[in-house]
Amino acid sequence: MNKLLTFPDNQNMILSIRAKAMMFNDPRSAALLLQVERIARSEATALIIGETGTGKELVARHIHNHSGRKGPFIAVNCGAFSETLIDAELFGHESGAFTGATQSRSGWFEAANGGTLFLDEIGDLSLALQVKLLRVLQERQVVRLGSRKPIPLDVRLVAATNVDLHKAIEAEHFRSDLYYRLSVATINLPPLFERTGDILPLAHHFIALYGEKMKLDNVRLSPEAETALLQYDWPGNIRELENVIHFALIVCRDRIIVAEDLKLAGAARRRGAAALTTVTAQHTPAELQQHAVSIPQVPATETSLKDRLQSLIVESIETGDAGVFEFFEQTLIHTAFHFCAQNQVQTAKLLGISRNILRTHLKHHGLIGFDVEPRHHPDGNVQFGLAVQ
């Protein structure tokens, strides 16, 4: 089943961490597509669970397109806004409801009336907003900020997350009653490395897409390049595959992409975290600074990570190095971020901290900047998302 899903106006989309195409050639993907289309024909609230870059929004759009709903599809990234802003944006507000509210404005729920509202990164909502969302789902009506008048809704909600909501519930970061409301129909979207049958069809799709833009026709993959693509772990999933193919088209010769043309620089996180631990074990502080942007595959020693790291810290303190804390924090953040192919969600998971805390560190060390912007499509669909600069 070689079905292709893409965004409307795919050619003019800005670069982002989202997957811009999905294939269903792999047997696991083909079964997933059948499940998605069965769910689409119902009115059930759906919860899509999957890593960043696996195609969650494309699946949500497919649900909307096969639902028979005539209203718009609106996608909202819950992690892209402050709590105050997203409250007003989700539910709308009246004039004077807060400082700067000079006129009334409908929220995304109202804008999606008759259609589908896709809430990505639902796990980032605060507990207060989770209560309001639960009420909207139960009562099928919304009350704008600064108003007491309920507005009836006919909106299908599709939510998505890349975090383990069961663990979030145990940690009291996510409401269990909201989880059960959202997960009437749950779709588990596997990472790209688990559906290898989709890798080469997707690669050929991106070759055709970028080949047309670059006026390159009949570009093909060498057998060695195909093997390299199939053996790679794809920590960045479909988005990373797109970048790899785009770069390969730029550097390839004679319209043949060979293994050396593939910039497979992301660390293979699924082959174990030994690469991250052995950097601190095998190098001095000066060498460690250099390895913050390049993690080598070196043999692990028998000494425990805790002992090796403690020894390295003691050595730095005894030598009187200035800024020990800043150095180790910077090295840890840089190394983990590049280890996860600059994937914020995976980096936060690896370090055992929230993504908001990670963002603070990434900003502090100059690794990212944020710009929130709406994106409009000619078909009337609206997206609100996070652009990483």
mmCIF file of C-alpha atoms in Angstrom:
data_model
loop_
_atom_site.group_PDB
_atom_site.id
_atom_site.type_symbol
_atom_site.label_atom_id
_atom_site.label_comp_id
_atom_site.label_asym_id
_atom_site.label_seq_id
_atom_site.Cartn_x
_atom_site.Cartn_y
_atom_site.Cartn_z
ATOM 1 C CA MET A 1 0.000 0.000 0.000
ATOM 2 C CA ASN A 2 2.157 2.840 -1.300
ATOM 3 C CA LYS A 3 -0.147 5.687 -0.195
ATOM 4 C CA LEU A 4 1.445 9.113 0.240
ATOM 5 C CA LEU A 5 0.321 11.766 2.739
ATOM 6 C CA THR A 6 1.625 15.336 2.447
ATOM 7 C CA PHE A 7 0.630 18.799 3.613
ATOM 8 C CA PRO A 8 -1.408 21.198 1.490
ATOM 9 C CA ASP A 9 0.948 23.579 -0.335
ATOM 10 C CA ASN A 10 3.817 21.319 0.703
ATOM 11 C CA GLN A 11 6.238 23.054 -1.651
ATOM 12 C CA ASN A 12 6.027 26.370 0.211
ATOM 13 C CA MET A 13 6.132 25.153 3.809
ATOM 14 C CA ILE A 14 8.805 26.570 6.068
ATOM 15 C CA LEU A 15 11.433 24.207 7.439
ATOM 16 C CA SER A 16 10.421 22.661 10.748
ATOM 17 C CA ILE A 17 10.829 19.517 12.815
ATOM 18 C CA ARG A 18 7.514 18.067 11.590
ATOM 19 C CA ALA A 19 7.340 15.282 9.055
ATOM 20 C CA LYS A 20 6.138 16.581 5.692
ATOM 21 C CA ALA A 21 5.361 13.225 4.067
ATOM 22 C CA MET A 22 4.262 9.736 5.070
ATOM 23 C CA MET A 23 4.308 6.448 3.194
ATOM 24 C CA PHE A 24 2.481 3.238 4.088
ATOM 25 C CA ASN A 25 4.563 0.656 2.253
ATOM 26 C CA ASP A 26 5.701 -1.184 5.373
ATOM 27 C CA PRO A 27 3.192 -3.839 6.576
ATOM 28 C CA ARG A 28 3.036 -2.185 9.987
ATOM 29 C CA SER A 29 2.275 1.174 8.355
ATOM 30 C CA ALA A 30 -0.364 -0.360 6.088
ATOM 31 C CA ALA A 31 -2.171 -1.802 9.120
ATOM 32 C CA LEU A 32 -1.886 1.565 10.832
ATOM 33 C CA LEU A 33 -3.491 3.327 7.858
ATOM 34 C CA LEU A 34 -6.483 0.986 7.951
ATOM 35 C CA GLN A 35 -6.893 1.684 11.672
ATOM 36 C CA VAL A 36 -6.666 5.459 11.103
ATOM 37 C CA GLU A 37 -9.311 5.407 8.370
ATOM 38 C CA ARG A 38 -11.675 3.326 10.529
ATOM 39 C CA ILE A 39 -11.277 5.843 13.349
ATOM 40 C CA ALA A 40 -11.789 8.729 10.912
ATOM 41 C CA ARG A 41 -15.287 7.535 10.008
ATOM 42 C CA SER A 42 -16.373 7.758 13.646
ATOM 43 C CA GLU A 43 -16.799 10.874 15.750
ATOM 44 C CA ALA A 44 -14.470 9.593 18.466
ATOM 45 C CA THR A 45 -11.864 11.874 20.013
ATOM 46 C CA ALA A 46 -8.468 10.538 18.948
ATOM 47 C CA LEU A 47 -5.078 10.565 20.671
ATOM 48 C CA ILE A 48 -1.981 10.109 18.487
ATOM 49 C CA ILE A 49 1.150 8.992 20.328
ATOM 50 C CA GLY A 50 4.529 9.167 18.608
ATOM 51 C CA GLU A 51 7.945 10.781 18.510
ATOM 52 C CA THR A 52 8.632 14.166 16.960
ATOM 53 C CA GLY A 53 8.956 13.906 13.192
ATOM 54 C CA THR A 54 6.958 10.689 12.777
ATOM 55 C CA GLY A 55 3.985 12.333 11.043
ATOM 56 C CA LYS A 56 1.404 12.908 13.792
ATOM 57 C CA GLU A 57 -0.075 15.993 12.137
ATOM 58 C CA LEU A 58 -0.308 14.225 8.782
ATOM 59 C CA VAL A 59 -2.278 11.439 10.464
ATOM 60 C CA ALA A 60 -4.548 14.025 12.105
ATOM 61 C CA ARG A 61 -5.181 15.668 8.730
ATOM 62 C CA HIS A 62 -5.972 12.292 7.211
ATOM 63 C CA ILE A 63 -8.518 11.675 9.961
ATOM 64 C CA HIS A 64 -10.146 15.016 9.186
ATOM 65 C CA ASN A 65 -10.138 14.442 5.412
ATOM 66 C CA HIS A 66 -11.878 11.075 5.832
ATOM 67 C CA SER A 67 -14.315 12.190 8.535
ATOM 68 C CA GLY A 68 -16.810 13.869 6.234
ATOM 69 C CA ARG A 69 -16.621 17.070 8.231
ATOM 70 C CA LYS A 70 -17.081 20.220 6.146
ATOM 71 C CA GLY A 71 -15.460 22.661 8.550
ATOM 72 C CA PRO A 72 -11.769 23.612 8.675
ATOM 73 C CA PHE A 73 -8.802 21.671 10.012
ATOM 74 C CA ILE A 74 -6.876 23.777 12.542
ATOM 75 C CA ALA A 75 -3.567 22.664 14.037
ATOM 76 C CA VAL A 76 -2.257 24.157 17.276
ATOM 77 C CA ASN A 77 1.079 23.465 18.957
ATOM 78 C CA CYS A 78 0.331 23.629 22.692
ATOM 79 C CA GLY A 79 4.024 23.831 23.551
ATOM 80 C CA ALA A 80 4.607 26.994 21.549
ATOM 81 C CA PHE A 81 2.831 29.486 23.793
ATOM 82 C CA SER A 82 2.828 30.715 27.364
ATOM 83 C CA GLU A 83 0.001 29.576 29.634
ATOM 84 C CA THR A 84 -1.682 33.004 29.558
ATOM 85 C CA LEU A 85 -1.525 33.281 25.784
ATOM 86 C CA ILE A 86 -2.738 29.786 24.985
ATOM 87 C CA ASP A 87 -5.673 30.184 27.400
ATOM 88 C CA ALA A 88 -6.956 33.168 25.435
ATOM 89 C CA GLU A 89 -6.125 31.597 22.076
ATOM 90 C CA LEU A 90 -7.829 28.285 22.797
ATOM 91 C CA PHE A 91 -11.037 29.603 24.329
ATOM 92 C CA GLY A 92 -11.211 33.163 22.987
ATOM 93 C CA HIS A 93 -11.668 36.396 24.940
ATOM 94 C CA GLU A 94 -13.867 39.450 25.218
ATOM 95 C CA SER A 95 -12.729 43.058 25.003
ATOM 96 C CA GLY A 96 -11.124 44.139 28.268
ATOM 97 C CA ALA A 97 -10.705 40.587 29.562
ATOM 98 C CA PHE A 98 -7.020 41.312 30.215
ATOM 99 C CA THR A 99 -4.452 44.003 29.504
ATOM 100 C CA GLY A 100 -4.093 44.408 25.766
ATOM 101 C CA ALA A 101 -7.439 42.786 24.897
ATOM 102 C CA THR A 102 -8.782 45.765 22.956
ATOM 103 C CA GLN A 103 -11.401 43.763 21.072
ATOM 104 C CA SER A 104 -13.276 40.488 21.273
ATOM 105 C CA ARG A 105 -11.716 37.495 19.574
ATOM 106 C CA SER A 106 -12.867 33.950 18.970
ATOM 107 C CA GLY A 107 -10.604 31.105 20.026
ATOM 108 C CA TRP A 108 -9.382 28.092 18.103
ATOM 109 C CA PHE A 109 -12.294 25.958 19.291
ATOM 110 C CA GLU A 110 -14.752 28.394 17.746
ATOM 111 C CA ALA A 111 -12.641 28.726 14.610
ATOM 112 C CA ALA A 112 -12.747 24.935 14.161
ATOM 113 C CA ASN A 113 -16.532 24.712 14.534
ATOM 114 C CA GLY A 114 -17.868 22.112 12.134
ATOM 115 C CA GLY A 115 -14.365 20.769 11.561
ATOM 116 C CA THR A 116 -11.397 19.319 13.443
ATOM 117 C CA LEU A 117 -9.084 20.872 16.026
ATOM 118 C CA PHE A 118 -5.669 19.231 16.294
ATOM 119 C CA LEU A 119 -3.855 19.918 19.569
ATOM 120 C CA ASP A 120 -0.227 18.852 19.274
ATOM 121 C CA GLU A 121 1.971 18.391 22.359
ATOM 122 C CA ILE A 122 -1.098 18.103 24.576
ATOM 123 C CA GLY A 123 1.147 16.965 27.423
ATOM 124 C CA ASP A 124 2.548 20.504 27.708
ATOM 125 C CA LEU A 125 -0.773 21.984 28.892
ATOM 126 C CA SER A 126 -0.840 23.181 32.491
ATOM 127 C CA LEU A 127 -3.174 21.487 34.960
ATOM 128 C CA ALA A 128 -5.426 24.576 35.006
ATOM 129 C CA LEU A 129 -5.835 24.457 31.230
ATOM 130 C CA GLN A 130 -6.402 20.708 31.374
ATOM 131 C CA VAL A 131 -9.412 21.364 33.632
ATOM 132 C CA LYS A 132 -10.846 23.868 31.133
ATOM 133 C CA LEU A 133 -10.234 21.515 28.210
ATOM 134 C CA LEU A 134 -11.957 18.666 30.052
ATOM 135 C CA ARG A 135 -14.982 20.887 30.658
ATOM 136 C CA VAL A 136 -15.164 21.824 26.977
ATOM 137 C CA LEU A 137 -15.049 18.161 25.959
ATOM 138 C CA GLN A 138 -17.753 17.229 28.473
ATOM 139 C CA GLU A 139 -20.151 20.101 27.821
ATOM 140 C CA ARG A 140 -19.435 20.679 24.117
ATOM 141 C CA GLN A 141 -19.398 24.414 24.653
ATOM 142 C CA VAL A 142 -16.806 27.085 25.336
ATOM 143 C CA VAL A 143 -16.882 30.269 27.404
ATOM 144 C CA ARG A 144 -14.580 33.082 26.322
ATOM 145 C CA LEU A 145 -12.350 34.790 28.868
ATOM 146 C CA GLY A 146 -14.238 37.745 30.335
ATOM 147 C CA SER A 147 -17.623 36.322 29.362
ATOM 148 C CA ARG A 148 -20.300 34.169 31.002
ATOM 149 C CA LYS A 149 -22.102 33.230 27.816
ATOM 150 C CA PRO A 150 -21.464 29.637 26.653
ATOM 151 C CA ILE A 151 -20.965 29.096 22.920
ATOM 152 C CA PRO A 152 -22.060 25.667 21.563
ATOM 153 C CA LEU A 153 -19.455 23.691 19.657
ATOM 154 C CA ASP A 154 -19.423 21.011 16.978
ATOM 155 C CA VAL A 155 -15.717 20.250 16.940
ATOM 156 C CA ARG A 156 -13.895 16.953 16.658
ATOM 157 C CA LEU A 157 -10.746 16.951 18.760
ATOM 158 C CA VAL A 158 -7.599 15.096 17.756
ATOM 159 C CA ALA A 159 -4.723 15.375 20.229
ATOM 160 C CA ALA A 160 -1.102 14.268 19.949
ATOM 161 C CA THR A 161 1.805 13.813 22.306
ATOM 162 C CA ASN A 162 5.376 12.580 22.277
ATOM 163 C CA VAL A 163 5.534 12.043 26.045
ATOM 164 C CA ASP A 164 4.390 9.095 28.128
ATOM 165 C CA LEU A 165 1.101 10.339 29.562
ATOM 166 C CA HIS A 166 0.890 7.375 31.960
ATOM 167 C CA LYS A 167 4.122 8.535 33.616
ATOM 168 C CA ALA A 168 2.856 12.123 33.527
ATOM 169 C CA ILE A 169 -0.291 10.994 35.351
ATOM 170 C CA GLU A 170 1.798 9.165 37.973
ATOM 171 C CA ALA A 171 3.859 12.333 38.440
ATOM 172 C CA GLU A 172 0.605 14.331 38.752
ATOM 173 C CA HIS A 173 1.466 16.443 35.698
ATOM 174 C CA PHE A 174 -1.503 15.218 33.666
ATOM 175 C CA ARG A 175 -5.101 14.539 34.683
ATOM 176 C CA SER A 176 -6.232 10.946 34.360
ATOM 177 C CA ASP A 177 -9.838 11.954 33.614
ATOM 178 C CA LEU A 178 -8.664 14.109 30.695
ATOM 179 C CA TYR A 179 -6.494 11.261 29.422
ATOM 180 C CA TYR A 180 -9.482 8.911 29.286
ATOM 181 C CA ARG A 181 -11.514 11.574 27.488
ATOM 182 C CA LEU A 182 -8.784 12.065 24.896
ATOM 183 C CA SER A 183 -7.876 8.408 24.361
ATOM 184 C CA VAL A 184 -11.242 7.098 23.174
ATOM 185 C CA ALA A 185 -9.357 6.065 20.031
ATOM 186 C CA THR A 186 -5.589 5.782 20.520
ATOM 187 C CA ILE A 187 -3.174 5.656 17.574
ATOM 188 C CA ASN A 188 0.398 4.592 18.320
ATOM 189 C CA LEU A 189 2.657 5.927 15.583
ATOM 190 C CA PRO A 190 5.917 3.931 15.490
ATOM 191 C CA PRO A 191 9.267 5.650 14.860
ATOM 192 C CA LEU A 192 10.715 5.405 11.363
ATOM 193 C CA PHE A 193 13.332 2.807 12.283
ATOM 194 C CA GLU A 194 10.546 0.391 13.211
ATOM 195 C CA ARG A 195 8.900 0.665 9.773
ATOM 196 C CA THR A 196 11.875 0.137 7.509
ATOM 197 C CA GLY A 197 9.621 -0.650 4.547
ATOM 198 C CA ASP A 198 8.759 3.058 4.392
ATOM 199 C CA ILE A 199 12.352 4.372 4.358
ATOM 200 C CA LEU A 200 13.278 3.855 0.688
ATOM 201 C CA PRO A 201 9.855 4.915 -0.699
ATOM 202 C CA LEU A 202 10.118 8.092 1.373
ATOM 203 C CA ALA A 203 13.691 8.626 0.182
ATOM 204 C CA HIS A 204 12.563 8.310 -3.443
ATOM 205 C CA HIS A 205 9.716 10.750 -2.759
ATOM 206 C CA PHE A 206 12.126 13.363 -1.377
ATOM 207 C CA ILE A 207 14.536 12.747 -4.278
ATOM 208 C CA ALA A 208 11.717 13.509 -6.709
ATOM 209 C CA LEU A 209 10.529 16.511 -4.658
ATOM 210 C CA TYR A 210 13.892 18.226 -4.314
ATOM 211 C CA GLY A 211 15.183 16.947 -7.625
ATOM 212 C CA GLU A 212 12.408 18.873 -9.362
ATOM 213 C CA LYS A 213 13.284 22.038 -7.448
ATOM 214 C CA MET A 214 16.966 21.635 -8.305
ATOM 215 C CA LYS A 215 16.235 20.630 -11.911
ATOM 216 C CA LEU A 216 17.813 17.199 -11.404
ATOM 217 C CA ASP A 217 16.026 14.292 -13.026
ATOM 218 C CA ASN A 218 16.621 10.535 -12.900
ATOM 219 C CA VAL A 219 18.637 10.696 -9.685
ATOM 220 C CA ARG A 220 19.044 7.272 -8.109
ATOM 221 C CA LEU A 221 20.417 5.717 -4.939
ATOM 222 C CA SER A 222 23.388 3.377 -5.139
ATOM 223 C CA PRO A 223 22.974 -0.039 -3.439
ATOM 224 C CA GLU A 224 25.428 1.060 -0.729
ATOM 225 C CA ALA A 225 23.384 4.219 -0.089
ATOM 226 C CA GLU A 226 20.186 2.193 0.205
ATOM 227 C CA THR A 227 21.849 -0.114 2.719
ATOM 228 C CA ALA A 228 23.093 2.864 4.745
ATOM 229 C CA LEU A 229 19.595 4.370 4.834
ATOM 230 C CA LEU A 230 18.037 1.086 5.983
ATOM 231 C CA GLN A 231 20.636 0.475 8.695
ATOM 232 C CA TYR A 232 20.490 3.970 10.213
ATOM 233 C CA ASP A 233 18.415 4.543 13.359
ATOM 234 C CA TRP A 234 16.783 7.854 12.307
ATOM 235 C CA PRO A 235 16.597 9.643 15.685
ATOM 236 C CA GLY A 236 15.009 12.586 13.830
ATOM 237 C CA ASN A 237 12.561 10.291 12.003
ATOM 238 C CA ILE A 238 11.029 11.427 8.680
ATOM 239 C CA ARG A 239 12.174 15.023 9.027
ATOM 240 C CA GLU A 240 15.785 13.884 9.358
ATOM 241 C CA LEU A 241 15.413 11.626 6.302
ATOM 242 C CA GLU A 242 14.173 14.603 4.290
ATOM 243 C CA ASN A 243 17.209 16.676 5.323
ATOM 244 C CA VAL A 244 19.607 13.838 4.519
ATOM 245 C CA ILE A 245 18.193 13.395 1.018
ATOM 246 C CA HIS A 246 18.144 17.145 0.360
ATOM 247 C CA PHE A 247 21.826 17.425 1.288
ATOM 248 C CA ALA A 248 22.739 14.324 -0.736
ATOM 249 C CA LEU A 249 21.186 15.849 -3.858
ATOM 250 C CA ILE A 250 23.344 18.933 -3.402
ATOM 251 C CA VAL A 251 26.638 17.020 -3.182
ATOM 252 C CA CYS A 252 26.015 13.958 -5.375
ATOM 253 C CA ARG A 253 27.711 13.538 -8.752
ATOM 254 C CA ASP A 254 26.472 12.103 -12.017
ATOM 255 C CA ARG A 255 22.946 11.840 -10.567
ATOM 256 C CA ILE A 256 23.927 8.935 -8.309
ATOM 257 C CA ILE A 257 23.673 9.239 -4.519
ATOM 258 C CA VAL A 258 26.374 7.121 -2.890
ATOM 259 C CA ALA A 259 26.779 6.316 0.802
ATOM 260 C CA GLU A 260 29.360 9.087 1.255
ATOM 261 C CA ASP A 261 26.788 11.669 0.135
ATOM 262 C CA LEU A 262 24.481 10.847 3.036
ATOM 263 C CA LYS A 263 25.047 13.111 6.017
ATOM 264 C CA LEU A 264 24.082 10.573 8.655
ATOM 265 C CA ALA A 265 25.522 12.614 11.491
ATOM 266 C CA GLY A 266 22.841 12.073 14.130
ATOM 267 C CA ALA A 267 23.833 9.788 16.997
ATOM 268 C CA ALA A 268 22.218 6.354 16.952
ATOM 269 C CA ARG A 269 20.336 6.704 20.228
ATOM 270 C CA ARG A 270 18.645 3.312 19.953
ATOM 271 C CA ARG A 271 21.891 1.393 19.882
ATOM 272 C CA GLY A 272 22.403 2.404 23.524
ATOM 273 C CA ALA A 273 23.605 5.483 25.346
ATOM 274 C CA ALA A 274 27.191 4.237 25.672
ATOM 275 C CA ALA A 275 28.420 6.888 23.251
ATOM 276 C CA LEU A 276 27.297 9.635 25.608
ATOM 277 C CA THR A 277 28.854 8.095 28.704
ATOM 278 C CA THR A 278 32.171 7.169 27.105
ATOM 279 C CA VAL A 279 32.862 10.747 26.050
ATOM 280 C CA THR A 280 33.265 11.749 29.703
ATOM 281 C CA ALA A 281 35.243 8.582 30.457
ATOM 282 C CA GLN A 282 37.877 8.838 27.759
ATOM 283 C CA HIS A 283 38.736 12.538 27.552
ATOM 284 C CA THR A 284 40.129 15.433 29.564
ATOM 285 C CA PRO A 285 38.002 18.550 30.182
ATOM 286 C CA ALA A 286 39.646 20.342 27.241
ATOM 287 C CA GLU A 287 38.958 17.391 24.949
ATOM 288 C CA LEU A 288 35.444 17.089 26.322
ATOM 289 C CA GLN A 289 34.684 20.635 25.180
ATOM 290 C CA GLN A 290 35.592 19.628 21.617
ATOM 291 C CA HIS A 291 33.473 16.477 21.807
ATOM 292 C CA ALA A 292 30.386 18.447 22.807
ATOM 293 C CA VAL A 293 29.508 18.666 19.125
ATOM 294 C CA SER A 294 30.765 15.272 17.974
ATOM 295 C CA ILE A 295 30.195 12.042 19.898
ATOM 296 C CA PRO A 296 32.620 9.267 18.991
ATOM 297 C CA GLN A 297 31.897 5.558 19.229
ATOM 298 C CA VAL A 298 34.617 4.362 21.631
ATOM 299 C CA PRO A 299 34.736 1.271 23.837
ATOM 300 C CA ALA A 300 33.263 1.581 27.302
ATOM 301 C CA THR A 301 35.434 0.892 30.343
ATOM 302 C CA GLU A 302 34.552 -1.297 33.307
ATOM 303 C CA THR A 303 34.532 1.681 35.672
ATOM 304 C CA SER A 304 31.067 2.978 36.478
ATOM 305 C CA LEU A 305 29.896 6.203 34.894
ATOM 306 C CA LYS A 306 29.325 7.791 38.311
ATOM 307 C CA ASP A 307 32.912 7.068 39.445
ATOM 308 C CA ARG A 308 34.442 8.325 36.198
ATOM 309 C CA LEU A 309 32.401 11.500 36.193
ATOM 310 C CA GLN A 310 33.104 12.159 39.865
ATOM 311 C CA SER A 311 36.813 11.705 39.259
ATOM 312 C CA LEU A 312 36.702 14.156 36.358
ATOM 313 C CA ILE A 313 34.891 16.761 38.479
ATOM 314 C CA VAL A 314 37.369 16.368 41.346
ATOM 315 C CA GLU A 315 40.246 16.777 38.908
ATOM 316 C CA SER A 316 38.755 20.001 37.561
ATOM 317 C CA ILE A 317 38.220 21.388 41.071
ATOM 318 C CA GLU A 318 41.730 20.454 42.252
ATOM 319 C CA THR A 319 43.348 22.154 39.252
ATOM 320 C CA GLY A 320 41.513 25.359 40.130
ATOM 321 C CA ASP A 321 39.584 25.614 36.866
ATOM 322 C CA ALA A 322 37.311 28.659 36.873
ATOM 323 C CA GLY A 323 33.649 28.226 35.977
ATOM 324 C CA VAL A 324 33.489 24.477 36.645
ATOM 325 C CA PHE A 325 29.701 24.453 36.953
ATOM 326 C CA GLU A 326 29.162 26.465 33.771
ATOM 327 C CA PHE A 327 31.609 24.254 31.876
ATOM 328 C CA PHE A 328 29.993 20.950 32.885
ATOM 329 C CA GLU A 329 26.473 22.271 32.364
ATOM 330 C CA GLN A 330 27.353 23.605 28.914
ATOM 331 C CA THR A 331 29.129 20.389 27.950
ATOM 332 C CA LEU A 332 26.212 18.247 29.139
ATOM 333 C CA ILE A 333 23.590 20.318 27.298
ATOM 334 C CA HIS A 334 25.620 20.560 24.061
ATOM 335 C CA THR A 335 26.508 16.858 24.082
ATOM 336 C CA ALA A 336 23.013 15.595 24.859
ATOM 337 C CA PHE A 337 21.410 17.963 22.334
ATOM 338 C CA HIS A 338 23.667 16.787 19.513
ATOM 339 C CA PHE A 339 23.423 13.178 20.685
ATOM 340 C CA CYS A 340 19.661 13.417 20.055
ATOM 341 C CA ALA A 341 20.135 15.080 16.645
ATOM 342 C CA GLN A 342 18.892 18.408 18.100
ATOM 343 C CA ASN A 343 15.557 16.843 19.042
ATOM 344 C CA GLN A 344 14.343 18.745 22.103
ATOM 345 C CA VAL A 345 11.858 16.114 23.276
ATOM 346 C CA GLN A 346 14.387 13.287 23.151
ATOM 347 C CA THR A 347 17.056 15.464 24.804
ATOM 348 C CA ALA A 348 14.702 16.296 27.677
ATOM 349 C CA LYS A 349 13.880 12.597 28.102
ATOM 350 C CA LEU A 350 17.562 11.659 28.044
ATOM 351 C CA LEU A 351 18.421 14.225 30.732
ATOM 352 C CA GLY A 352 15.322 13.506 32.818
ATOM 353 C CA ILE A 353 14.077 17.105 32.819
ATOM 354 C CA SER A 354 11.023 18.834 31.387
ATOM 355 C CA ARG A 355 11.189 20.335 27.918
ATOM 356 C CA ASN A 356 10.555 23.830 29.306
ATOM 357 C CA ILE A 357 13.600 23.530 31.571
ATOM 358 C CA LEU A 358 15.624 22.206 28.630
ATOM 359 C CA ARG A 359 14.556 25.170 26.484
ATOM 360 C CA THR A 360 15.815 27.544 29.174
ATOM 361 C CA HIS A 361 19.244 25.867 29.067
ATOM 362 C CA LEU A 362 19.293 25.773 25.253
ATOM 363 C CA LYS A 363 18.521 29.486 25.101
ATOM 364 C CA HIS A 364 21.130 30.233 27.784
ATOM 365 C CA HIS A 365 23.808 28.473 25.771
ATOM 366 C CA GLY A 366 22.700 30.015 22.468
ATOM 367 C CA LEU A 367 21.551 26.783 20.866
ATOM 368 C CA ILE A 368 18.019 27.886 19.962
ATOM 369 C CA GLY A 369 15.717 30.864 19.619
ATOM 370 C CA PHE A 370 11.943 30.811 19.307
ATOM 371 C CA ASP A 371 9.470 32.562 17.063
ATOM 372 C CA VAL A 372 5.762 31.838 17.227
ATOM 373 C CA GLU A 373 3.929 32.431 13.986
ATOM 374 C CA PRO A 374 0.628 31.476 12.373
ATOM 375 C CA ARG A 375 0.747 29.746 9.001
ATOM 376 C CA HIS A 376 -2.108 30.023 6.542
ATOM 377 C CA HIS A 377 -2.762 27.692 3.633
ATOM 378 C CA PRO A 378 -4.727 28.510 0.468
ATOM 379 C CA ASP A 379 -7.307 25.838 1.387
ATOM 380 C CA GLY A 380 -8.307 27.827 4.456
ATOM 381 C CA ASN A 381 -6.491 25.658 6.958
ATOM 382 C CA VAL A 382 -4.591 27.422 9.709
ATOM 383 C CA GLN A 383 -1.556 26.243 11.640
ATOM 384 C CA PHE A 384 0.025 27.715 14.729
ATOM 385 C CA GLY A 385 3.446 26.342 15.512
ATOM 386 C CA LEU A 386 6.920 26.789 16.755
ATOM 387 C CA ALA A 387 9.683 27.797 14.393
ATOM 388 C CA VAL A 388 13.156 26.957 15.690
ATOM 389 C CA GLN A 389 15.760 29.462 14.595
#
